[in-house]
Coordinates of C-alpha atoms and ligand atoms in Angstrom, one line a residue:
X1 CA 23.4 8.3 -0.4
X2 CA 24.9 12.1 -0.5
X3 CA 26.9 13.7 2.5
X4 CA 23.5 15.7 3.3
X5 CA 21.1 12.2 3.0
X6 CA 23.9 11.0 6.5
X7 CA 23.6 13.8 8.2
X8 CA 19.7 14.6 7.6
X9 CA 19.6 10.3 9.2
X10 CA 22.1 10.7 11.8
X11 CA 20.2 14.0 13.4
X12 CA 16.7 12.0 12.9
X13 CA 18.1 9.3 14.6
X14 CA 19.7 10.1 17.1
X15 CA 17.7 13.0 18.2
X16 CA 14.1 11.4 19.6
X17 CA 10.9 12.8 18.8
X18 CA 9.6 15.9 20.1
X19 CA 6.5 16.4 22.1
X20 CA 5.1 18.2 20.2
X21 CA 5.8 15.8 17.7
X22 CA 4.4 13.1 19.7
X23 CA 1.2 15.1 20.4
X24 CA 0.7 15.7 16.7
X25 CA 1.1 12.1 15.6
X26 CA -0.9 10.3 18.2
X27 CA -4.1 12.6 17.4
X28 CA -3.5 12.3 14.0
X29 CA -5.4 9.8 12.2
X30 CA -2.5 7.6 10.8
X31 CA -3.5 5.6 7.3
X32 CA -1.6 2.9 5.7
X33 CA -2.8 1.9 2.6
X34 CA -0.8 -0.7 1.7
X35 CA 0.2 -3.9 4.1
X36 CA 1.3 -7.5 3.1
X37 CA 0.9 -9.1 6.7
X38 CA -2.0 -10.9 5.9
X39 CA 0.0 -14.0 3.9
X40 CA 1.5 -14.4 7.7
X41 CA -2.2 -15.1 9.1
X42 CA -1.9 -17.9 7.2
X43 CA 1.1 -19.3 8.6
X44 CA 1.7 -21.7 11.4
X45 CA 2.4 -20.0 14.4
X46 CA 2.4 -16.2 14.0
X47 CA 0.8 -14.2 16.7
X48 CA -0.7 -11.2 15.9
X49 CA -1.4 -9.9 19.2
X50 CA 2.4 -10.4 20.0
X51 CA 5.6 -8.6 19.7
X52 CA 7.0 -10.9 16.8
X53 CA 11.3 -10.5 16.3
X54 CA 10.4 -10.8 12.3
X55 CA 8.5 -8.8 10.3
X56 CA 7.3 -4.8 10.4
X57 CA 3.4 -5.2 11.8
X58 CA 1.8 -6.7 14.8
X59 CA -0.5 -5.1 17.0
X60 CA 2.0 -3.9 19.6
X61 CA 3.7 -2.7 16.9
X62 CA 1.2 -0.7 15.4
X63 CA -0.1 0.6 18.6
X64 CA 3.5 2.0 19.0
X65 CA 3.5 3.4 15.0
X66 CA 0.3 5.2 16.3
X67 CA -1.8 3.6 13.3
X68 CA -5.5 4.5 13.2
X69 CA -6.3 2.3 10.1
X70 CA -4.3 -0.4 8.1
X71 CA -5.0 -2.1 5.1
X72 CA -4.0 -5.3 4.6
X73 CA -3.5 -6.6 0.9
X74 CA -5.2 -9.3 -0.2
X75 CA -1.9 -10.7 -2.7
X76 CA -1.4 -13.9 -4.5
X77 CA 1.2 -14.1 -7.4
X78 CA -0.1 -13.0 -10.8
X79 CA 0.6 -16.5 -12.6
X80 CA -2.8 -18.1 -10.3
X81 CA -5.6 -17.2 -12.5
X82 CA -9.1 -18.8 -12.5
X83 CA -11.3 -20.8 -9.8
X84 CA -8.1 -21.4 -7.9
X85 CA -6.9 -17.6 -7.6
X86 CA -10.9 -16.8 -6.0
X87 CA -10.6 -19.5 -3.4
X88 CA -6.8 -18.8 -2.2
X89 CA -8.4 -14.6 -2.3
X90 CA -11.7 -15.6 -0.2
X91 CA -9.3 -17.8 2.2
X92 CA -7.3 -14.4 2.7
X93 CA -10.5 -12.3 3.2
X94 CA -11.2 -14.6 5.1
X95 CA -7.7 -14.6 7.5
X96 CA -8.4 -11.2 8.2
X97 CA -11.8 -11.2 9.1
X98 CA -11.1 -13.8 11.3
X99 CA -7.9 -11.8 13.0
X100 CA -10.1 -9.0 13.3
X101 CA -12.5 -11.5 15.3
X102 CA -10.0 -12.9 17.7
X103 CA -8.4 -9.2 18.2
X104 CA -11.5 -7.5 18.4
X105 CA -10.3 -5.4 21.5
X106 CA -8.0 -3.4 19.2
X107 CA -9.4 -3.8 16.3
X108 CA -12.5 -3.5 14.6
X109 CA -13.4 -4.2 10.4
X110 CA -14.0 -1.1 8.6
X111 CA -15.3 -0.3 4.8
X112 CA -16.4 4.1 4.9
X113 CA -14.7 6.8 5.8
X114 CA -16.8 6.9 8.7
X115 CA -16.3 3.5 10.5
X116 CA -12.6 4.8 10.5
X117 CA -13.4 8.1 12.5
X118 CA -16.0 5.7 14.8
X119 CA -13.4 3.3 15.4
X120 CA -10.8 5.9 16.3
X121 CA -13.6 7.3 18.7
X122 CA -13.9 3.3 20.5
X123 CA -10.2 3.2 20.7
X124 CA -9.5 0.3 18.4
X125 CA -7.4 0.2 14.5
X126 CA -9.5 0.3 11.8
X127 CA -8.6 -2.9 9.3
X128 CA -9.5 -2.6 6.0
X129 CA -9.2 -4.7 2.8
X130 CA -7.5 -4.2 -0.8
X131 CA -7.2 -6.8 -3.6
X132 CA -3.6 -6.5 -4.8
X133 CA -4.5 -7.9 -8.6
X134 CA -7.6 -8.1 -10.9
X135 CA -6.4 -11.4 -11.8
X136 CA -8.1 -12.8 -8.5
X137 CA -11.7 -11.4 -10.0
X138 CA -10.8 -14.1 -13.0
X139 CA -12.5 -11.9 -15.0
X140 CA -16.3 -12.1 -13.6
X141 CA -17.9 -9.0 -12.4
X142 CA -19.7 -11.1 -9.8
X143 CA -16.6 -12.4 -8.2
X144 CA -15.5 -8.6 -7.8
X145 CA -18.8 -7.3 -6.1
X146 CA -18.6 -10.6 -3.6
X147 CA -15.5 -8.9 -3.0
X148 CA -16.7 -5.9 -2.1
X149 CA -19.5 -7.5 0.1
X150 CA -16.9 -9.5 2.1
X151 CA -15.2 -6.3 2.7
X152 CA -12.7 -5.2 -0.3
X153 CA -12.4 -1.3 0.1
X154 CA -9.8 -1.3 -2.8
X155 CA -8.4 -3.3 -5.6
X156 CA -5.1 -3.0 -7.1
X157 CA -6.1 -3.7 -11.0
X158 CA -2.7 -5.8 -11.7
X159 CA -0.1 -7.4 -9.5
X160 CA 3.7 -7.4 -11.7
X161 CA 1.5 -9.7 -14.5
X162 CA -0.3 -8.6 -17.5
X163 CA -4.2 -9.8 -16.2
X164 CA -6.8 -10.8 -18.8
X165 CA -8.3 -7.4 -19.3
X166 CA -5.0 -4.6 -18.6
X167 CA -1.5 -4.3 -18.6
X168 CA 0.7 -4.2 -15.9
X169 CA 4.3 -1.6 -15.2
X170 CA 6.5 -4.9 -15.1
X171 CA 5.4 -7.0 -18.0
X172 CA 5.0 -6.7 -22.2
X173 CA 1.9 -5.2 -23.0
X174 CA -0.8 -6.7 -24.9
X175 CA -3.8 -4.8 -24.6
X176 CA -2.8 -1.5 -25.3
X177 CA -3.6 -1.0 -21.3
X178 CA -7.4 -1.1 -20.5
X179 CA -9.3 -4.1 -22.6
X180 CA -13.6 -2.9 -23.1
X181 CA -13.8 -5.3 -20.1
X182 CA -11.4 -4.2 -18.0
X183 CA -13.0 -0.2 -18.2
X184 CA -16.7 -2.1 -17.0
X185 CA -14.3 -3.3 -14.1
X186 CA -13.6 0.4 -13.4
X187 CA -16.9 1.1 -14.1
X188 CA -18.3 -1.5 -11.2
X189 CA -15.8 -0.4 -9.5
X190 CA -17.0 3.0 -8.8
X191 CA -21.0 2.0 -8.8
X192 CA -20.1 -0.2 -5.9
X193 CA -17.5 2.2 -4.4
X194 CA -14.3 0.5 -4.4
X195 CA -11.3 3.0 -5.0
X196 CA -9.4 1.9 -8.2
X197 CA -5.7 1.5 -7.1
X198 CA -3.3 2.6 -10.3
X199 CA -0.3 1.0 -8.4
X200 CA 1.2 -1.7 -10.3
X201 CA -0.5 -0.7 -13.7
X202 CA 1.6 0.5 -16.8
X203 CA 1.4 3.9 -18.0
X204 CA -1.5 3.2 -20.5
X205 CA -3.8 1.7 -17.9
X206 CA -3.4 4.7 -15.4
X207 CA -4.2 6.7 -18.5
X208 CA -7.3 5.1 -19.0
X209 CA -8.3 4.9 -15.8
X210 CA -8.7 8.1 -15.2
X211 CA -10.5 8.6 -18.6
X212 CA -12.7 6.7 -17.4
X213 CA -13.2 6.4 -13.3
X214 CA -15.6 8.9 -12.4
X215 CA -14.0 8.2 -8.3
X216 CA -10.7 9.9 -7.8
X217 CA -8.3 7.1 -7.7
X218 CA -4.9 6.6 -5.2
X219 CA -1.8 4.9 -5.8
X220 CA -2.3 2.1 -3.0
X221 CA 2.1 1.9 -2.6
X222 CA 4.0 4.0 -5.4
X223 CA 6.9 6.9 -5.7
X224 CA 8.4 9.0 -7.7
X225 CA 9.9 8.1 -10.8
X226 CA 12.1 11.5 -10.9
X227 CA 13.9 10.3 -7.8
X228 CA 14.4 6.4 -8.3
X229 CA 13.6 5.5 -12.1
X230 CA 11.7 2.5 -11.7
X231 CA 8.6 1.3 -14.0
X232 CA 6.5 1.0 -10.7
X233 CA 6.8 4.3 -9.6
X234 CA 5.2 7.2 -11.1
X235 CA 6.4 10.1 -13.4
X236 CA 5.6 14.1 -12.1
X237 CA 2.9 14.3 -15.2
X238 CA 0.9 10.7 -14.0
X239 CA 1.4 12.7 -10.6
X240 CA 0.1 15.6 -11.4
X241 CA -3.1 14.3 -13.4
X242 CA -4.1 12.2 -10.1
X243 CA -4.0 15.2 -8.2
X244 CA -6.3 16.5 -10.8
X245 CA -8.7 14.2 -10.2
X246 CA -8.7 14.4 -6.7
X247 CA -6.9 11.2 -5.9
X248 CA -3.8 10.2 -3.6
X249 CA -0.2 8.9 -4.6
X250 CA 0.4 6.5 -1.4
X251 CA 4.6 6.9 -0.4
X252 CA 5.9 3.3 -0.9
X253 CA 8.7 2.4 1.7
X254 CA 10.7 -0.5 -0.6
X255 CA 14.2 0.3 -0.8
X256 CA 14.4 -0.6 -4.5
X257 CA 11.4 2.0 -5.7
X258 CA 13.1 4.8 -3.0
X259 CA 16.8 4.5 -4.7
X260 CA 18.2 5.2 -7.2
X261 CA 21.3 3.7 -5.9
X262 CA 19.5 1.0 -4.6
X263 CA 17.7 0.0 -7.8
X264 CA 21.0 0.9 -10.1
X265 CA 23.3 -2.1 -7.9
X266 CA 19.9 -4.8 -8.5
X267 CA 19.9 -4.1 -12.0
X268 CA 24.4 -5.0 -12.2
X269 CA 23.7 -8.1 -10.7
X270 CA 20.2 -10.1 -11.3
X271 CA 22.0 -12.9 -10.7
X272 CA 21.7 -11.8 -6.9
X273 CA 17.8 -11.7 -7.1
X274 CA 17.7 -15.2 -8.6
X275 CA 20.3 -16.6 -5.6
X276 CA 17.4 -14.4 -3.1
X277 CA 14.8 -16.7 -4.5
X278 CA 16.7 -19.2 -4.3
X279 CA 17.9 -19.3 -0.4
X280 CA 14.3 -17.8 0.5
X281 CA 12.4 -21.3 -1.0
X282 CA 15.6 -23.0 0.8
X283 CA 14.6 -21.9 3.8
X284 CA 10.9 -21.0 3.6
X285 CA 9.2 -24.0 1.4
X286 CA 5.7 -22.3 0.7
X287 CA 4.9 -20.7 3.0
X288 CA 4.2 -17.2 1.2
X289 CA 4.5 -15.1 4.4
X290 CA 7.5 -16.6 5.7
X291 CA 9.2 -15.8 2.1
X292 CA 8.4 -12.0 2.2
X293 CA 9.9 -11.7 5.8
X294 CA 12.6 -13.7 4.5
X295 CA 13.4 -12.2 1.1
X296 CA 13.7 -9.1 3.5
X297 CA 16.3 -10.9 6.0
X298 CA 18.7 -12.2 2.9
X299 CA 18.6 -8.4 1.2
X300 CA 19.9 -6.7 4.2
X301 CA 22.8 -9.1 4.4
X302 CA 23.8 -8.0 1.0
X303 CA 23.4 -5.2 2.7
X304 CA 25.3 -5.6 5.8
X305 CA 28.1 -7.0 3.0
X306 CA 28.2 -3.9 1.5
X307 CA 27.5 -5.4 -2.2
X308 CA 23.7 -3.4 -2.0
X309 CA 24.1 -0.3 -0.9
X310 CA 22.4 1.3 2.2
X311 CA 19.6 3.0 2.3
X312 CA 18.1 5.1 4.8
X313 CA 14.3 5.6 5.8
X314 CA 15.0 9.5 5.1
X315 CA 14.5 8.6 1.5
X316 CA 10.8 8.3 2.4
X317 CA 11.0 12.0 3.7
X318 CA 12.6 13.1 -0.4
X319 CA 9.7 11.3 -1.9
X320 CA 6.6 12.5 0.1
X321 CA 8.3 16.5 0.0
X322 CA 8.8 15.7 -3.9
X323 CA 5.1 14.5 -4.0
X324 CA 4.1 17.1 -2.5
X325 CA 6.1 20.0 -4.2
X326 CA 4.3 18.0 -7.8
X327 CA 0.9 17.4 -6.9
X328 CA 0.3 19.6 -3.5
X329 CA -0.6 19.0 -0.4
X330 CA -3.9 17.5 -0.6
X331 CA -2.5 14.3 -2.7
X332 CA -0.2 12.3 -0.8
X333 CA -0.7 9.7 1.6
X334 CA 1.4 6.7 3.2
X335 CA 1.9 2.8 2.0
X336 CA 4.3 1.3 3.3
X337 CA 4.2 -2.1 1.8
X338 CA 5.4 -3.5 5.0
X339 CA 5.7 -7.8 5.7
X340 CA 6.3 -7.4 1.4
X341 CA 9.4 -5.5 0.6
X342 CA 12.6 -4.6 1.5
X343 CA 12.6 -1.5 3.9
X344 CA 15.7 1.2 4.8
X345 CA 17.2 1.6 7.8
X346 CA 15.4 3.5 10.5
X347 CA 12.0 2.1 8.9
X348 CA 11.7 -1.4 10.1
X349 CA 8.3 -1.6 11.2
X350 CA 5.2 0.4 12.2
X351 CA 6.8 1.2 15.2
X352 CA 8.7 4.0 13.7
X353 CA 6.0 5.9 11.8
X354 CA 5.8 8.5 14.2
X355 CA 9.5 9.7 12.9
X356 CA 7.5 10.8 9.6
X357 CA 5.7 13.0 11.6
X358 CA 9.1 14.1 13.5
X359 CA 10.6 14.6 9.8
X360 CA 8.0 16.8 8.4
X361 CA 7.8 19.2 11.0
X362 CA 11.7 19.7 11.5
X363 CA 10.8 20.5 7.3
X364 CA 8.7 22.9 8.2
X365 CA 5.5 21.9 7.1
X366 CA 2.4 22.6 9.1
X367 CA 0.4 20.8 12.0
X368 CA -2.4 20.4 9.3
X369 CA -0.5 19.6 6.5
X370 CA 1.2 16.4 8.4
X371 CA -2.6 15.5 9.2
X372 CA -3.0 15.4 5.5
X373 CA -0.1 13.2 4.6
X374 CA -1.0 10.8 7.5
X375 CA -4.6 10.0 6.8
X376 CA -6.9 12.9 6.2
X377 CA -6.1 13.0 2.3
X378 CA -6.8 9.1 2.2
X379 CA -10.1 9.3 4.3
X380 CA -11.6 12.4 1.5
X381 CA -11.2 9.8 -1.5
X382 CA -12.9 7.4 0.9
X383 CA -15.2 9.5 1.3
X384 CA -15.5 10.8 -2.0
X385 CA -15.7 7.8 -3.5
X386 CA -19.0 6.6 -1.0
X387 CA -20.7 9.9 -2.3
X388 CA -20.2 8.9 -6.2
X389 CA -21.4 5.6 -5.8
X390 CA -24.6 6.7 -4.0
X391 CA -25.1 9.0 -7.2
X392 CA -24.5 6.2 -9.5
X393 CA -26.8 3.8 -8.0
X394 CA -29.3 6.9 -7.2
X395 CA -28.8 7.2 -11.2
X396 CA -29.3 3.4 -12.3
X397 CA -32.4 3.2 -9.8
X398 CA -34.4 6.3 -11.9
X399 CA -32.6 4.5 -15.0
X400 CA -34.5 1.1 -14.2
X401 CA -38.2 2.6 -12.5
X402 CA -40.9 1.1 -14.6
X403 CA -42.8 4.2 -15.7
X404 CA -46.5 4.9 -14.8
Ligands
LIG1 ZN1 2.6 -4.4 -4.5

């Protein structure tokens, strides 16, 4: 962290957020694209509708962030493939239907553009669904569009494995990034107007993507690779050709994709990671949730030790300003990969989004602009990518008319 990184946190801090700050935030429609709290509905004993002391989301929590619409991942690791990856995926769909349900005075299921606005307009959160991994599709074309008729806005085409039909950022490739199948994934993908999320993916996937998605495309949670080289974030070029196509990178709040420093200490010492594992199954068993929050509780005493280094939430501030300097202003959005990663001080939970806001405008950009960043750039590829697949199935319906 520089001398200017301490003193940039220390104002933000201590200084509270400005009225007009305020103002701007809470009629803002506030977008995060990227949420891991849905392995806690699973758990024993989490309360949604409560204050929890763990963990970054919960609906008072949100309601304080100022969140208009959350997605919550659908995640399972990358090595469950098959019949069993589809039931543990539908049991998650299922979760957060059912939270939604029980919560349905804040909160109200979403799919469009439009449901999001309407739901702003009845005072509730929009929840939406993403599949975090094509591996949970196990390869059938069917599975995906149940998917999508259960809900699925998004789909993340690879979790940190390779899956049978495209590479991933964190593993050996093997099929050169897109296999023919996985491009008819993209393909289906856009007919039945599910955004293609290039986060995870390897540089030769994302490349192929956008060959062939007709729907621009966002970056569900990923940064900047010119600020913290890491495989999962994304150079200024893959930036820039997003942009091109209209789609959104999505600021990722994980310590180890924000710094440099961060990312430089993990890399000395895997050994550390491995003893992480380690004392999270200790304490934790299987219950996937409970590991996340955990992982997250064991990295900041490292932290607190002063072997990992600190690192603030004014990082996020360098990567969206970065983003936005690459691929302008129209092209970046927020995912915070909160209840899944490791987030910097000052960023604990949804509570705090509204510093963002705070931040950007003691930067100097506009009232408009911040709208952008917080939601209005996500909700146009929403929308965008509704308006595609009506022309697609428009064009498959005069494809298939018997002629007379
Ligand atoms: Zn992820």
């Amino acid at each position: 962290m520089s001398f200017g990184d301490v003193v940039l946190a220390g104002a933000m801090t201590a200084g509270r957020i400005s009225e007009r700050a305020k103002r701007l935030h809470f009629s803002s429609l506030v977008i995060d694209t990227h949420t891991d709290t849905t392995q806690r509905f699973l758990d024993d004993g989490f309360d949604f509708g409560a204050r929890n002391a763990l963990g970054s989301v919960d609906i008072p929590r949100l309601k304080e962030g100022g969140l208009g619409a959350i997605f919550f991942a659908i995640w399972i690791p990358s090595k469950i493939t098959g019949a069993h990856a589809v039931k543990k995926a539908v049991g998650q769909i299922d979760a957060v239907r059912e939270q939604v349900r029980r919560h349905s005075d804040n909160f109200v299921l979403a799919t469009t553009a439009e449901d999001i606005r309407t739901a702003r307009k009845r005072h509730r959160i929009a929840a939406l669904i993403g599949v975090e991994g094509g591996h949970m599709i196990a390869s059938d074309l069917g599975v995906l569009r149940s998917y999508a008729a259960l809900g699925a806005r998004y789909m993340t085409l690879t979790h940190t494995g390779n899956v049978e039909w495209a590479d991933a950022s964190t593993d050996i490739p093997v099929h050169n990034g897109l296999s023919d199948f996985g491009k008819d994934v993209v393909r289906e993908m856009n007919r039945l107007g599910m955004i293609v999320d290039v986060s995870h993916v390897s540089d030769k996937t994302f490349a192929d993507v956008l060959e062939i998605s007709k729907s621009p495309v966002f970056a569900s949670h990923s940064n900047c690779r010119a600020i913290c080289d890491s495989p999962r974030n994304m150079t200024d070029e893959m930036i820039r050709a997003l942009a091109a196509k209209g789609g959104v990178v999505q600021i990722n709040f994980h310590v180890g994709f924000l710094s440099q420093e961060f990312r430089n200490a993990e890399k000395a010492h895997p050994e550390w990671d491995k003893a992480i594992a380690l004392e999270v199954r200790k304490r934790c068993g299987n219950s996937e949730g409970r590991q996340l929050i955990e992982g997250e509780r064991i990295t900041r005493e490292y932290v607190e030790r002063g072997d990992l280094p600190r690192v603030e939430w004014t990082k996020i501030i360098e990567h969206i300003d970065h983003a936005v300097k690459v691929a302008g202003i129209e092209h970046v959005g927020l995912g915070s990969d909160f209840d899944g990663a490791n987030m910097p001080f000052g960023m604990e939970d949804a509570s705090k989004l509204p510093k963002i806001t705070q931040a950007l405008l003691e930067k100097g950009y506009s009232e408009g602009d911040v709208k952008k960043i917080l939601g209005e750039n996500t909700l146009r590829v929403l929308a965008e990518a509704e308006r595609i697949s009506r022309e697609l199935n428009a064009a498959e319906q005069v494809r298939t008319a018997v002629p007379n």
